[in-house]
Coordinates of C-alpha atoms in Angstrom, one line a residue:
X416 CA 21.2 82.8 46.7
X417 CA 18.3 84.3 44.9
X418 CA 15.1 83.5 45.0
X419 CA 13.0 85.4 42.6
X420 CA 9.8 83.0 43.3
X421 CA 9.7 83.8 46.9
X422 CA 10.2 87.1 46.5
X423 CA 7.6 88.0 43.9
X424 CA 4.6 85.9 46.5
X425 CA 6.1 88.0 49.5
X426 CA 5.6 91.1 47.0
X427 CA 2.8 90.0 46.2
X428 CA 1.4 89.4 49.2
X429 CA 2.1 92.6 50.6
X430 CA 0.3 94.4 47.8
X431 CA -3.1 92.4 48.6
X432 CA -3.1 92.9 52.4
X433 CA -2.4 96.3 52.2
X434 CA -2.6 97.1 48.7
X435 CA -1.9 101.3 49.7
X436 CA 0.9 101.7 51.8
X437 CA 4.4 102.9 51.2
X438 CA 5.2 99.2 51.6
X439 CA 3.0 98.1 49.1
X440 CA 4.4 100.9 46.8
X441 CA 7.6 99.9 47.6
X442 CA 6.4 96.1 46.0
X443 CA 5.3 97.6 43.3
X444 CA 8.8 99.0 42.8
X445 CA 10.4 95.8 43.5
X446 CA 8.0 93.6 41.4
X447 CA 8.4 95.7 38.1
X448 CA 12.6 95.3 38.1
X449 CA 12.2 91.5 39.3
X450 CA 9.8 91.3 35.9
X451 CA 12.3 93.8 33.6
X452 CA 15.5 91.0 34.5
X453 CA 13.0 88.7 34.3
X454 CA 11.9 90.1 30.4
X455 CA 8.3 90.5 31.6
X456 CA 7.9 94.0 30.3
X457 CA 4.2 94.4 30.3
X458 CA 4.6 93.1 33.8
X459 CA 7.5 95.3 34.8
X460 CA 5.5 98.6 33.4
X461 CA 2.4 97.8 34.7
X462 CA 4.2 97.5 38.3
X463 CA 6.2 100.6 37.9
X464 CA 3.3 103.0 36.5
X465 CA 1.3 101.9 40.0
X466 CA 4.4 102.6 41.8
X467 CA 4.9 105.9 40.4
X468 CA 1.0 106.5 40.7
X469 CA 1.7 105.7 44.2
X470 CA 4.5 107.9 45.1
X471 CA 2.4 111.0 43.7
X472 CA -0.3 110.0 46.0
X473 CA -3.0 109.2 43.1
X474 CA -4.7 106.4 42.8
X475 CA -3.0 103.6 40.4
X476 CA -6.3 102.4 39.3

């Protein structure tokens, strides 16, 4: 079963305790499809530009 709840707090979670690690990037990922299936697409971009910001090694702020 699915549980998109849980899994966007876990995300979630992870990006405020450790807001720049691969893991957190890796969240990032996650939370921007959860939001695209979800039709979130402000969401879902705003996720995946930090995520791509990320994996570059910049900043996402």
């Amino acid at each position: 079963e699915n549980h998109p709840d849980a899994a966007e707090k876990a995300w979630l979670e992870v990006i405020r305790l450790d807001g720049t690690s691969e893991l957190a990037a890796s969240a990032h990922l996650q939370l921007s499809q959860l939001y695209r299936r979800q039709g979130k697409l402000a969401e879902a971009d705003g996720h995946l530009q930090r995520y791509r910001a990320m994996a570059k090694g910049k900043s996402p702020n």
